[in-house]
Each structure stands twice: as C-alpha cells, then as structure tokens.
Short mmCIF file of C-alpha atoms and ligand atoms in Angstrom, two decimals:
data_model
loop_
_atom_site.label_atom_id
_atom_site.label_comp_id
_atom_site.label_asym_id
_atom_site.label_seq_id
_atom_site.Cartn_x
_atom_site.Cartn_y
_atom_site.Cartn_z
CA MET A 60 15.95 -66.57 25.75
CA ALA A 61 17.55 -63.18 24.67
CA ARG A 62 20.96 -62.59 23.89
CA ILE A 63 22.37 -59.89 26.02
CA VAL A 64 25.75 -58.09 26.10
CA MET A 65 26.51 -56.16 29.53
CA LYS A 66 29.43 -53.88 29.95
CA PHE A 67 30.99 -52.80 33.20
CA GLY A 68 33.31 -49.80 33.35
CA GLY A 69 36.42 -49.09 35.43
CA THR A 70 34.50 -47.92 38.60
CA SER A 71 32.33 -50.77 38.58
CA VAL A 72 35.07 -53.27 38.59
CA ALA A 73 37.59 -51.12 40.80
CA ASN A 74 38.36 -53.90 43.21
CA LEU A 75 37.37 -57.38 44.09
CA ASP A 76 34.44 -56.46 46.08
CA ARG A 77 32.96 -54.39 43.23
CA ILE A 78 33.78 -57.44 40.61
CA ARG A 79 31.81 -59.52 43.22
CA ALA A 80 28.86 -56.85 42.86
CA VAL A 81 29.14 -57.28 39.18
CA SER A 82 28.79 -61.16 39.18
CA ALA A 83 25.57 -60.62 40.95
CA PHE A 84 24.32 -58.50 37.86
CA VAL A 85 25.59 -61.24 35.80
CA ARG A 86 23.89 -64.09 37.51
CA ARG A 87 20.62 -62.21 37.33
CA GLU A 88 20.58 -62.17 33.59
CA VAL A 89 21.99 -65.84 33.24
CA ASP A 90 19.20 -67.20 36.16
CA ALA A 91 16.46 -65.48 34.13
CA GLY A 92 17.47 -67.72 31.13
CA HIS A 93 19.38 -65.46 28.90
CA ALA A 94 22.52 -66.02 26.91
CA VAL A 95 25.16 -63.41 28.31
CA ALA A 96 28.37 -61.87 27.22
CA VAL A 97 30.09 -59.61 29.71
CA VAL A 98 32.47 -56.90 28.36
CA VAL A 99 34.63 -55.44 31.15
CA SER A 100 37.12 -52.35 31.65
CA ALA A 101 40.35 -52.33 33.51
CA MET A 102 40.06 -51.80 37.30
CA ALA A 103 39.49 -47.96 37.92
CA GLY A 104 42.96 -46.43 37.59
CA GLU A 105 44.56 -49.25 36.19
CA THR A 106 44.92 -47.78 32.60
CA ASN A 107 46.13 -44.68 33.75
CA ARG A 108 48.80 -46.44 35.84
CA LEU A 109 49.77 -48.46 32.68
CA VAL A 110 49.78 -45.16 30.57
CA SER A 111 52.24 -43.67 32.85
CA LEU A 112 54.59 -46.58 32.84
CA CYS A 113 54.59 -46.26 29.19
CA HIS A 114 55.43 -42.60 29.43
CA GLU A 115 58.09 -43.10 31.99
CA VAL A 116 59.81 -45.56 29.82
CA GLY A 117 60.22 -42.80 27.46
CA ASP A 118 60.28 -42.59 23.79
CA PRO A 119 63.61 -44.06 22.65
CA VAL A 120 62.19 -45.72 19.21
CA PRO A 121 62.43 -43.16 16.54
CA ALA A 122 59.47 -44.84 14.76
CA LEU A 123 56.45 -43.52 16.32
CA ASP A 124 54.43 -46.64 15.12
CA ALA A 125 56.64 -49.21 16.66
CA ARG A 126 56.16 -47.24 20.02
CA ASP A 127 52.37 -47.33 19.77
CA VAL A 128 52.20 -51.02 19.10
CA GLU A 129 54.01 -51.72 22.22
CA TYR A 130 51.79 -49.08 24.04
CA ASP A 131 48.85 -51.28 23.12
CA ALA A 132 50.55 -54.27 24.35
CA VAL A 133 50.90 -52.72 27.77
CA VAL A 134 47.48 -50.86 28.27
CA ALA A 135 45.42 -53.81 26.96
CA SER A 136 46.51 -55.81 29.65
CA GLY A 137 44.38 -54.20 32.50
CA GLU A 138 41.16 -55.38 30.77
CA GLN A 139 42.51 -58.86 30.47
CA VAL A 140 43.01 -59.06 34.38
CA THR A 141 39.45 -58.00 35.13
CA ALA A 142 38.11 -60.59 32.51
CA GLY A 143 39.89 -63.28 34.08
CA LEU A 144 38.86 -62.34 37.59
CA LEU A 145 35.19 -62.20 36.90
CA ALA A 146 35.40 -65.30 34.89
CA LEU A 147 37.04 -67.03 37.91
CA MET A 148 34.16 -65.63 40.37
CA MET A 149 31.54 -66.84 38.06
CA GLN A 150 33.06 -70.21 38.07
CA ASN A 151 33.40 -70.50 41.79
CA LEU A 152 29.81 -69.62 41.85
CA GLY A 153 29.01 -72.58 39.78
CA TYR A 154 28.53 -71.09 36.25
CA ARG A 155 30.25 -71.96 33.29
CA ALA A 156 32.29 -68.94 32.05
CA ARG A 157 35.53 -68.21 30.26
CA SER A 158 37.44 -65.01 29.54
CA TRP A 159 38.29 -63.82 25.91
CA HIS A 160 40.92 -61.50 24.84
CA GLY A 161 40.29 -59.51 21.55
CA TRP A 162 42.43 -61.58 19.36
CA GLN A 163 40.97 -64.71 20.37
CA ILE A 164 37.36 -63.75 19.20
CA PRO A 165 38.80 -62.12 16.90
CA LEU A 166 37.87 -58.60 17.10
CA LYS A 167 39.64 -57.21 14.14
CA THR A 168 40.86 -53.65 13.91
CA ASP A 169 42.92 -51.38 11.68
CA ASN A 170 46.50 -50.74 12.61
CA ALA A 171 45.92 -47.27 13.96
CA HIS A 172 47.53 -48.47 17.33
CA GLY A 173 46.20 -46.49 20.33
CA LYS A 174 43.08 -45.29 18.56
CA ALA A 175 42.14 -48.38 16.17
CA ARG A 176 38.87 -48.64 14.70
CA ILE A 177 37.08 -52.06 14.60
CA ARG A 178 36.74 -53.44 11.13
CA ASP A 179 35.11 -56.71 11.84
CA ILE A 180 33.91 -59.08 14.60
CA ASP A 181 33.19 -62.88 14.20
CA GLY A 182 29.92 -63.00 16.00
CA GLU A 183 29.70 -66.74 15.66
CA VAL A 184 32.01 -68.09 18.17
CA ILE A 185 30.80 -65.97 20.89
CA GLY A 186 27.27 -66.27 19.93
CA THR A 187 27.31 -70.07 20.02
CA ALA A 188 29.29 -70.08 23.36
CA MET A 189 26.60 -67.90 24.74
CA ASP A 190 23.72 -69.85 23.42
CA ASN A 191 25.39 -73.13 24.76
CA GLY A 192 25.01 -71.36 28.43
CA GLU A 193 28.78 -70.47 28.71
CA ILE A 194 29.19 -66.80 29.91
CA ALA A 195 31.50 -65.06 27.60
CA ILE A 196 33.68 -62.43 29.44
CA VAL A 197 35.55 -60.32 27.06
CA ALA A 198 38.26 -58.07 27.82
CA GLY A 199 37.09 -54.68 26.47
CA PHE A 200 39.10 -51.93 24.67
CA GLN A 201 41.16 -54.30 22.72
CA GLY A 202 41.42 -55.91 19.38
CA VAL A 203 44.00 -57.17 16.78
CA GLY A 204 45.30 -55.22 13.93
CA ASP A 205 45.83 -56.58 10.30
CA ASP A 206 49.65 -56.60 11.62
CA GLY A 207 48.71 -59.39 13.88
CA ARG A 208 49.42 -57.06 16.92
CA ILE A 209 47.12 -55.97 19.86
CA SER A 210 45.55 -52.94 19.16
CA THR A 211 43.47 -50.35 21.64
CA LEU A 212 40.37 -48.50 20.84
CA GLY A 213 40.98 -45.32 22.32
CA ARG A 214 40.43 -44.05 25.84
CA GLY A 215 36.80 -45.03 27.03
CA GLY A 216 36.86 -47.92 24.09
CA SER A 217 35.22 -50.60 26.24
CA ASP A 218 31.74 -48.94 25.21
CA THR A 219 32.72 -49.56 21.64
CA SER A 220 33.76 -53.10 22.38
CA ALA A 221 30.33 -53.87 23.95
CA VAL A 222 28.13 -52.32 21.37
CA ALA A 223 30.07 -53.75 18.43
CA LEU A 224 30.00 -57.22 20.03
CA ALA A 225 26.19 -56.67 20.71
CA ALA A 226 25.95 -55.89 16.93
CA ALA A 227 27.79 -58.95 15.90
CA VAL A 228 25.86 -61.31 17.87
CA GLY A 229 22.54 -59.65 17.15
CA ALA A 230 22.05 -59.01 20.86
CA ASP A 231 18.50 -58.04 22.15
CA ARG A 232 20.06 -55.55 24.46
CA CYS A 233 23.15 -53.72 25.16
CA ASP A 234 23.34 -52.75 28.88
CA ILE A 235 26.24 -50.22 29.76
CA TYR A 236 26.70 -50.37 33.53
CA THR A 237 28.78 -47.42 35.14
CA ASP A 238 28.61 -45.12 38.13
CA VAL A 239 25.81 -42.94 37.38
CA ASP A 240 22.11 -44.32 37.18
CA GLY A 241 21.78 -43.09 33.46
CA VAL A 242 22.36 -40.15 31.10
CA TYR A 243 21.76 -36.76 32.74
CA THR A 244 20.85 -33.43 31.50
CA THR A 245 24.40 -32.43 32.20
CA ASP A 246 27.27 -34.24 34.16
CA PRO A 247 25.58 -34.88 37.62
CA ARG A 248 29.02 -34.10 39.19
CA LEU A 249 28.72 -30.24 38.26
CA THR A 250 25.32 -29.81 39.56
CA LYS A 251 22.79 -31.20 41.91
CA HIS A 252 19.98 -29.98 39.68
CA ALA A 253 21.08 -32.58 36.60
CA ARG A 254 18.21 -34.76 35.85
CA ARG A 255 18.28 -38.25 34.62
CA ILE A 256 16.69 -38.55 30.94
CA SER A 257 14.73 -41.75 30.58
CA LYS A 258 15.15 -41.71 26.82
CA ILE A 259 17.70 -39.93 24.47
CA SER A 260 17.96 -40.19 20.69
CA PHE A 261 20.98 -41.68 19.12
CA GLU A 262 21.63 -38.36 17.26
CA GLU A 263 21.70 -36.31 20.58
CA MET A 264 23.88 -39.01 22.37
CA LEU A 265 26.24 -38.82 19.45
CA GLU A 266 26.42 -35.00 19.73
CA MET A 267 26.83 -35.30 23.46
CA ALA A 268 29.54 -37.94 23.43
CA SER A 269 31.74 -36.15 20.75
CA LEU A 270 31.25 -32.92 22.58
CA GLY A 271 32.85 -34.34 25.47
CA ALA A 272 30.33 -36.16 28.05
CA LYS A 273 32.37 -39.08 29.12
CA VAL A 274 29.34 -41.47 29.83
CA LEU A 275 29.77 -43.13 26.38
CA GLN A 276 32.60 -43.22 23.93
CA THR A 277 31.72 -41.35 20.56
CA ARG A 278 32.44 -44.40 18.42
CA SER A 279 29.95 -46.79 20.61
CA VAL A 280 27.18 -44.28 19.93
CA GLU A 281 27.98 -44.24 16.06
CA LEU A 282 27.90 -48.04 15.97
CA ALA A 283 24.77 -48.35 17.94
CA MET A 284 23.27 -45.90 15.69
CA ALA A 285 24.32 -47.81 12.61
CA PHE A 286 23.34 -51.10 13.58
CA LYS A 287 20.21 -50.15 15.60
CA VAL A 288 21.56 -51.70 18.91
CA PRO A 289 19.31 -50.81 21.66
CA VAL A 290 21.57 -49.33 24.48
CA ARG A 291 20.78 -48.80 27.85
CA VAL A 292 22.95 -46.90 30.40
CA LEU A 293 22.71 -48.08 34.11
CA SER A 294 24.35 -48.01 37.50
CA SER A 295 26.17 -50.97 38.79
CA PHE A 296 25.79 -49.38 42.19
CA ASP A 297 22.00 -50.08 42.30
CA PRO A 298 20.86 -53.24 44.12
CA PRO A 299 21.58 -56.08 41.47
CA ASP A 300 18.04 -57.41 42.16
CA ALA A 301 16.29 -54.11 41.58
CA PRO A 302 18.32 -51.98 39.26
CA GLY A 303 16.67 -48.57 38.10
CA PRO A 304 15.36 -47.93 34.69
CA GLY A 305 18.64 -45.98 33.37
CA THR A 306 18.52 -44.25 30.06
CA LEU A 307 17.57 -45.98 26.95
CA ILE A 308 19.29 -44.64 23.67
CA CYS A 309 16.91 -44.97 20.78
CA ASP A 310 15.41 -43.47 17.58
CA GLU A 311 14.05 -39.91 18.01
CA GLU A 312 10.62 -41.20 16.84
CA ASP A 313 10.40 -43.37 19.94
CA ILE A 314 10.67 -40.46 22.13
CA VAL A 315 7.13 -39.00 22.85
CA GLU A 316 8.10 -35.81 25.10
CA GLN A 317 11.03 -33.84 23.18
CA ASN A 318 12.62 -30.85 24.91
CA ILE A 319 14.10 -28.13 22.71
CA VAL A 320 17.41 -28.56 24.56
CA THR A 321 18.30 -31.79 26.03
CA THR A 322 21.69 -31.41 27.61
CA VAL A 323 24.39 -29.18 28.44
CA THR A 324 27.68 -30.71 27.80
CA PRO A 325 31.19 -29.21 28.95
CA ASP A 326 34.37 -30.15 27.60
CA PHE A 327 37.35 -29.17 29.60
CA ASN A 328 40.02 -30.94 27.24
CA GLU A 329 40.11 -28.13 24.83
CA ALA A 330 42.82 -25.63 23.85
CA SER A 331 43.04 -22.90 21.46
CA VAL A 332 45.63 -21.78 18.86
CA THR A 333 45.59 -18.16 17.19
CA ILE A 334 47.84 -17.94 14.22
CA LEU A 335 48.27 -14.01 13.79
CA ALA A 336 48.92 -12.14 10.54
CA VAL A 337 48.51 -14.69 7.94
CA PRO A 338 48.80 -13.25 4.06
CA ASP A 339 44.95 -12.72 3.09
CA GLU A 340 45.18 -14.75 0.08
CA PRO A 341 43.95 -18.13 -1.57
CA GLY A 342 45.57 -21.16 -0.25
CA ARG A 343 46.92 -20.01 3.12
CA ALA A 344 44.16 -21.63 5.20
CA ALA A 345 44.64 -24.90 3.02
CA ALA A 346 48.46 -24.79 3.79
CA ILE A 347 47.56 -24.53 7.69
CA PHE A 348 45.01 -27.19 7.85
CA ASN A 349 46.75 -29.52 5.47
CA ALA A 350 49.81 -29.40 7.47
CA LEU A 351 47.64 -30.01 10.76
CA ALA A 352 45.92 -33.05 8.87
CA ASP A 353 49.27 -34.50 7.83
CA GLY A 354 50.16 -34.48 11.24
CA ASN A 355 46.77 -36.28 12.27
CA ILE A 356 45.63 -33.37 14.38
CA ASN A 357 41.92 -33.04 14.73
CA ILE A 358 40.58 -29.57 14.45
CA ASP A 359 37.23 -28.15 15.97
CA MET A 360 36.07 -24.45 15.84
CA ILE A 361 37.77 -22.42 13.18
CA VAL A 362 37.53 -18.64 12.99
CA GLN A 363 38.98 -16.22 10.43
CA SER A 364 39.00 -12.48 11.37
CA ALA A 365 40.76 -9.51 9.91
CA SER A 366 44.11 -8.59 11.22
CA ARG A 367 45.04 -5.12 12.40
CA GLU A 368 47.33 -5.01 9.40
CA ALA A 369 45.78 -4.51 5.95
CA GLY A 370 46.14 -7.55 3.78
CA PHE A 371 46.51 -10.01 6.55
CA ALA A 372 44.19 -12.16 8.64
CA ASN A 373 44.15 -13.95 11.79
CA ILE A 374 43.01 -17.68 12.08
CA SER A 375 42.09 -19.33 15.53
CA PHE A 376 40.99 -23.08 15.75
CA THR A 377 40.67 -25.09 18.51
CA THR A 378 41.95 -28.72 19.25
CA LYS A 379 42.27 -31.42 22.22
CA GLU A 380 44.58 -30.39 24.91
CA ALA A 381 46.67 -33.45 24.33
CA ASP A 382 47.29 -32.51 20.76
CA LEU A 383 48.22 -28.96 21.41
CA GLU A 384 52.07 -29.36 21.55
CA GLN A 385 52.13 -31.12 18.51
CA ALA A 386 49.90 -28.65 16.51
CA VAL A 387 52.28 -25.87 17.58
CA GLU A 388 55.14 -27.69 16.50
CA VAL A 389 53.66 -28.34 13.16
CA LEU A 390 52.87 -24.90 12.54
CA ARG A 391 56.22 -23.65 13.51
CA ASN A 392 57.88 -25.83 11.18
CA GLU A 393 55.56 -24.78 8.46
CA GLN A 394 55.91 -20.97 9.25
CA PRO A 395 58.16 -20.25 6.48
CA LYS A 396 55.67 -21.77 3.92
CA ILE A 397 52.58 -20.40 5.46
CA GLY A 398 54.05 -16.88 6.21
CA PHE A 399 52.21 -16.08 9.42
CA LYS A 400 54.06 -13.70 11.92
CA ALA A 401 53.21 -15.05 15.37
CA LEU A 402 51.36 -17.81 17.09
CA GLN A 403 49.63 -17.87 20.35
CA SER A 404 48.16 -20.85 22.32
CA ASP A 405 45.73 -21.15 25.21
CA ARG A 406 45.04 -24.13 27.47
CA ASN A 407 42.56 -22.27 29.81
CA VAL A 408 39.66 -22.69 27.65
CA ALA A 409 36.52 -24.75 27.54
CA LYS A 410 33.84 -25.83 25.32
CA VAL A 411 30.34 -25.61 26.52
CA SER A 412 27.58 -27.04 24.31
CA VAL A 413 23.84 -27.01 24.40
CA ILE A 414 22.58 -29.98 22.59
CA GLY A 415 18.86 -30.98 21.46
CA THR A 416 17.05 -32.05 18.25
CA GLY A 417 14.20 -29.96 18.98
CA MET A 418 16.28 -26.99 18.06
CA LYS A 419 15.91 -27.85 14.30
CA SER A 420 12.51 -26.55 14.65
CA HIS A 421 12.68 -23.77 17.34
CA ALA A 422 14.14 -20.26 16.90
CA GLY A 423 15.81 -18.32 19.80
CA VAL A 424 17.99 -21.06 21.31
CA ALA A 425 21.32 -19.57 20.21
CA ALA A 426 19.87 -15.96 21.69
CA THR A 427 19.08 -17.68 25.05
CA MET A 428 22.71 -18.99 25.31
CA PHE A 429 24.23 -15.82 24.32
CA ARG A 430 21.95 -13.64 26.48
CA THR A 431 22.31 -15.82 29.54
CA LEU A 432 26.17 -15.86 29.31
CA ALA A 433 26.31 -12.20 28.59
CA GLU A 434 24.21 -11.34 31.82
CA LYS A 435 26.72 -13.35 33.85
CA GLY A 436 29.52 -11.56 32.30
CA ILE A 437 31.19 -14.59 30.67
CA ASN A 438 32.77 -13.80 27.46
CA ILE A 439 32.57 -15.85 24.25
CA GLN A 440 35.79 -16.42 22.30
CA ASN A 441 34.48 -18.58 19.47
CA ILE A 442 31.05 -20.15 18.48
CA SER A 443 30.27 -23.16 16.30
CA THR A 444 26.78 -24.88 15.29
CA SER A 445 25.07 -27.67 13.93
CA GLU A 446 21.60 -28.50 13.35
CA ILE A 447 21.15 -29.73 17.00
CA LYS A 448 23.85 -28.14 18.88
CA ILE A 449 25.61 -24.76 19.62
CA SER A 450 29.08 -24.58 21.16
CA VAL A 451 30.78 -21.71 22.51
CA LEU A 452 34.41 -21.52 23.67
CA ILE A 453 34.99 -19.64 26.94
CA ASN A 454 37.45 -19.26 29.64
CA ALA A 455 37.91 -22.56 31.59
CA ASP A 456 37.56 -20.94 34.80
CA ALA A 457 33.93 -20.02 34.00
CA ALA A 458 33.07 -23.15 32.51
CA GLU A 459 31.16 -24.83 35.51
CA TYR A 460 29.36 -21.66 36.30
CA ALA A 461 28.32 -21.19 32.62
CA VAL A 462 26.89 -25.00 32.62
CA ARG A 463 24.90 -24.21 35.63
CA VAL A 464 23.23 -21.07 34.54
CA LEU A 465 22.63 -22.59 31.00
CA HIS A 466 21.07 -25.48 32.49
CA GLU A 467 18.46 -23.23 34.38
CA ALA A 468 18.06 -21.05 31.47
CA TYR A 469 16.86 -23.94 29.44
CA GLY A 470 14.51 -25.31 32.05
CA LEU A 471 16.62 -28.31 32.77
CA ASP A 472 16.91 -27.95 36.48
CA ALA A 473 15.19 -30.50 38.63
CA PRO A 474 11.88 -28.95 40.06
CA LYS A 475 12.76 -27.29 43.45
CA PRO A 476 11.06 -29.12 46.47
CA THR A 477 7.94 -27.26 47.41
CA ALA A 478 7.10 -25.88 50.97
CA GLN A 479 4.94 -28.93 51.68
CA ASN A 480 7.57 -31.68 51.39
P1 ADP B 665 32.93 -46.11 33.10
O1 ADP B 665 34.45 -46.25 33.75
O2 ADP B 665 31.98 -46.86 33.71
O3 ADP B 665 33.30 -46.36 31.52
P2 ADP B 665 33.15 -43.10 32.67
O4 ADP B 665 33.81 -42.38 33.76
O5 ADP B 665 33.73 -43.43 31.42
O6 ADP B 665 32.34 -44.47 33.38
O7 ADP B 665 31.74 -42.53 32.46
C1 ADP B 665 30.76 -42.17 33.58
C2 ADP B 665 31.00 -40.67 33.95
O8 ADP B 665 30.46 -39.83 32.96
C3 ADP B 665 30.26 -40.30 35.10
O9 ADP B 665 30.72 -40.60 36.12
C4 ADP B 665 29.92 -38.96 34.92
O10 ADP B 665 30.61 -38.06 35.70
C5 ADP B 665 30.36 -38.79 33.46
N1 ADP B 665 29.38 -37.78 32.71
C6 ADP B 665 29.79 -36.63 31.97
N2 ADP B 665 28.43 -36.16 31.60
C7 ADP B 665 27.38 -36.94 31.87
C8 ADP B 665 26.06 -37.11 31.64
N3 ADP B 665 25.59 -36.16 30.93
N4 ADP B 665 25.10 -38.01 32.09
C9 ADP B 665 25.97 -38.96 32.86
N5 ADP B 665 27.21 -39.15 33.18
C10 ADP B 665 27.97 -38.12 32.63
N1 LIG B 666 40.27 -48.86 30.40
C1 LIG B 666 40.05 -47.96 29.26
C2 LIG B 666 40.04 -46.64 29.57
O1 LIG B 666 40.54 -46.29 30.75
C3 LIG B 666 38.88 -48.40 28.58
C4 LIG B 666 37.60 -48.18 29.12
O2 LIG B 666 37.55 -48.22 30.29
O3 LIG B 666 36.69 -47.98 28.54
O4 LIG B 666 40.28 -45.84 28.80
MG1 MG B 667 33.76 -44.94 29.99
#
C-alpha cells in the first residue's frame, strides 16, 4: 500500500460532471489498495469571482492587514465548496471520505495574508485517516495563520498545499492533475509544436515556474525539491483507467537525455519602470531599492545606464504588472530623497526566458537567442541571466512570436510529419 496525494486544479473540477470525472481517478487509486489524500482547487473561475467581490466592496479599512485577513476569509471559501462536493460524491459511491479545511489539519502558515507561506503541517491526523481507509479531501490554497485566522497561499497555491501535504505524510507520490497532460517545452496554448517532456529536473521546473509558466506554483516546486517529493503532472481529461505518462519532476541525475535548452517560457505579467536622471553617486540605488523593498514590491531585471546628462544615470527595473502602480507611487513619494528627474513606466512588455541545465556546460546559448530575435526584428530592452536561464524583456506584442521562433531555433519543435504519414 502506498500513500498517494492527488491534486486537481480548477478546470479539472469546473462543474459537477468534472468532479464526477475526478471521483473516477480517486476510485482507481483507492481500489488499487492505496491510502489516498486529495487536494482540490476552487471550481474554475470561482477564485476570480471571489477576488472581484472583494474589490467591489472596496477598501474602506485604513489598515491593509485587516483587509487582507477578510480577503482570505472570502477567497478560501471556493476550495471548501469543491472539497465538500467531492467528499459527498465519494460517499455516494460507497467510500469513506471527509473534507478538511486548512485549520482543521492544521496547515499552519505565517500571517502574510493573501500570500502566506506554510510553516508546518501536522501529517499525523491526515496520515492516520488515510491509512485507515478514509479518503482525506483537503481544501487547497488555505491554511491558518499564527493569528488564528484563515490564510491563503497566493494564486495557484493549491499545488503548494498538495506538495506540502505529500511531504508531511511522507507520500510515495504527489500527482498533480491539470488540463494539460504534462509539462511542455513551452505553453502548449502558444504553439502546436510544443512537446511534452517526460522528465524534468527540479531546478528547471523551479526556474520555469518562477519565470511565469503557470503549470505549477513556484513554492510547490521549492518544497518538492527540498523534501524530495516525487511530483508528476498528469491530465484529468485522460480516461481515468488509462491516464497518460505525464511528466515526472525529478533529480537531474535521473534524466538520461538532457537538452541544452529544455523550455521557452513567456511571462506576460511584467511591467518596466525607468527612473531618469538619478544622481550618479553612492547610495542612490540603495535608496530606490530600499523604498521598494519597504513597500514589499518584488523587483526583477535591473539595468543602470549612463544618462545623457553628465553626472546622472538612468535606472530601469521590472516588476509584476500588479505591483506597478504601487511601485510608481512609492518612488514618487521618495522623489525628493532619491533626487531623480522623471519616471516612465510601461505595461506593454513581456519577459521571454530560455531555460536548461545543459547551458551550464555549453557555450553559444545566449548568442543563439540574440541572433534569432535580431533576425526577426525583435528589439531586446533588458537582459538577465542565471546559470540555467537567459531572460529578455521585449515588447509584449512580439512575445508570442518570439516564443515560437526561439522554440524552433533551439530544436524544440515537434518533428514535422513526413510525406509517408
Ligand atoms: P490548474 O487549474 O490545474 O492548477 P493551471 O491553469 O494553473 O491549472 O496550469 C495549467 C496551465 O499551465 C495549462 O493550461 C497551460 O496553458 C499552462 N502552461 C504554461 N506553460 C506550460 C508548460 N510549459 N507546460 C504545460 N502547461 C503550461
Ligand atoms: N483557486 C486558487 C487560484 O485560483 C488556487 C489554485 O487554484 O491553485 O489561484
Ligand atoms: Mg494552477
């Protein structure tokens, strides 16, 4: 008997028919004699609806924290509905099942409401329930803060609930069921040439997730890597009795055939800010980025260049589109202290990254990227690199095209059908 954690995302549980389809996947594992916990997301679109309701109510409370606590109380409810419905369905099919909210486990988090981090999960209660043949159906995305209030883990957080639970109960497998049948060389919605990857390393998956591939939440990959949880990405749209092989996320050593570049990942949620004519002297960059850090604004690509005016520099950085307004406000408030002359921002940008552990030991990856984009007339505004990725910031209108041409340039396109077939 293995302990298995299964996770089903929003599209997989979009309506009662879909939840019924999910119940067939769960039955299959239980009937095979496994101890099973299931983590569910809210039905597709439900979290967005709940978030908009919060926005409609507006923000009359001066204390930001108080608002975030109630936001969590509202948006966490979506997952609770799905967990209850699936438990009811499993019971109707004659199985022992019960739903669990985060606080009942308890799944403890910090108090950063809206984007809380998991601190600790008591694996004992759920593990014992699973071993006793009761299917534990857990509301994903939620926990309880030290303040005793419901918390949520950030958008896409049910992936993290699932991997954390799998680590806590020492699961043999964590199977993430979604609406694609695995992790692809790029978002399969962008090109029909994308290919399913059968095995991908934790490091590559982590880069992909943090660089914008929606398929897994970044924190879930961090946890899988830290606790060595074997994670598979599978489709809940496959027949339950014959699911496809999906993608296994595993150690780099377990992958025999390694490409230099494994994936091309776009991120359409970027925005850029350029601060013009900052006095070119020690302490000014520190003042800028301290102010942004105090505002809890995450910064990504940073470039400093000479200004046309002697003794001044221009500083550009990127941030998430959702944080742009706040970043601009913070900087305007600090303008007298920082001493810059003007500020420009641009939402119409996207980041495109090529990722692969193979680039650690191969030259020419950056050259291929820059040459390919240049040949297609795509201008690069900003560049950042790590050991296993190169990212460029470009005009958002060119991003999908850039993904397709880079995908081809790195030999990732699926082979074209031959004349015979
Ligand atoms: P869920 O609701 O199941 O959590 P998500 O919408 O969060 O599903 O993630 C699945 C989506 O991730 C897919 O529909 C796909 O469009 C997107 N995606 C982006 N990049 C990739 C990739 N490289 N491989 C597979 N899917 C990707
Ligand atoms: N329902 C939440 C969201 O839409 C969490 C999740 O689906 O993973 O972000
Ligand atoms: Mg998701």
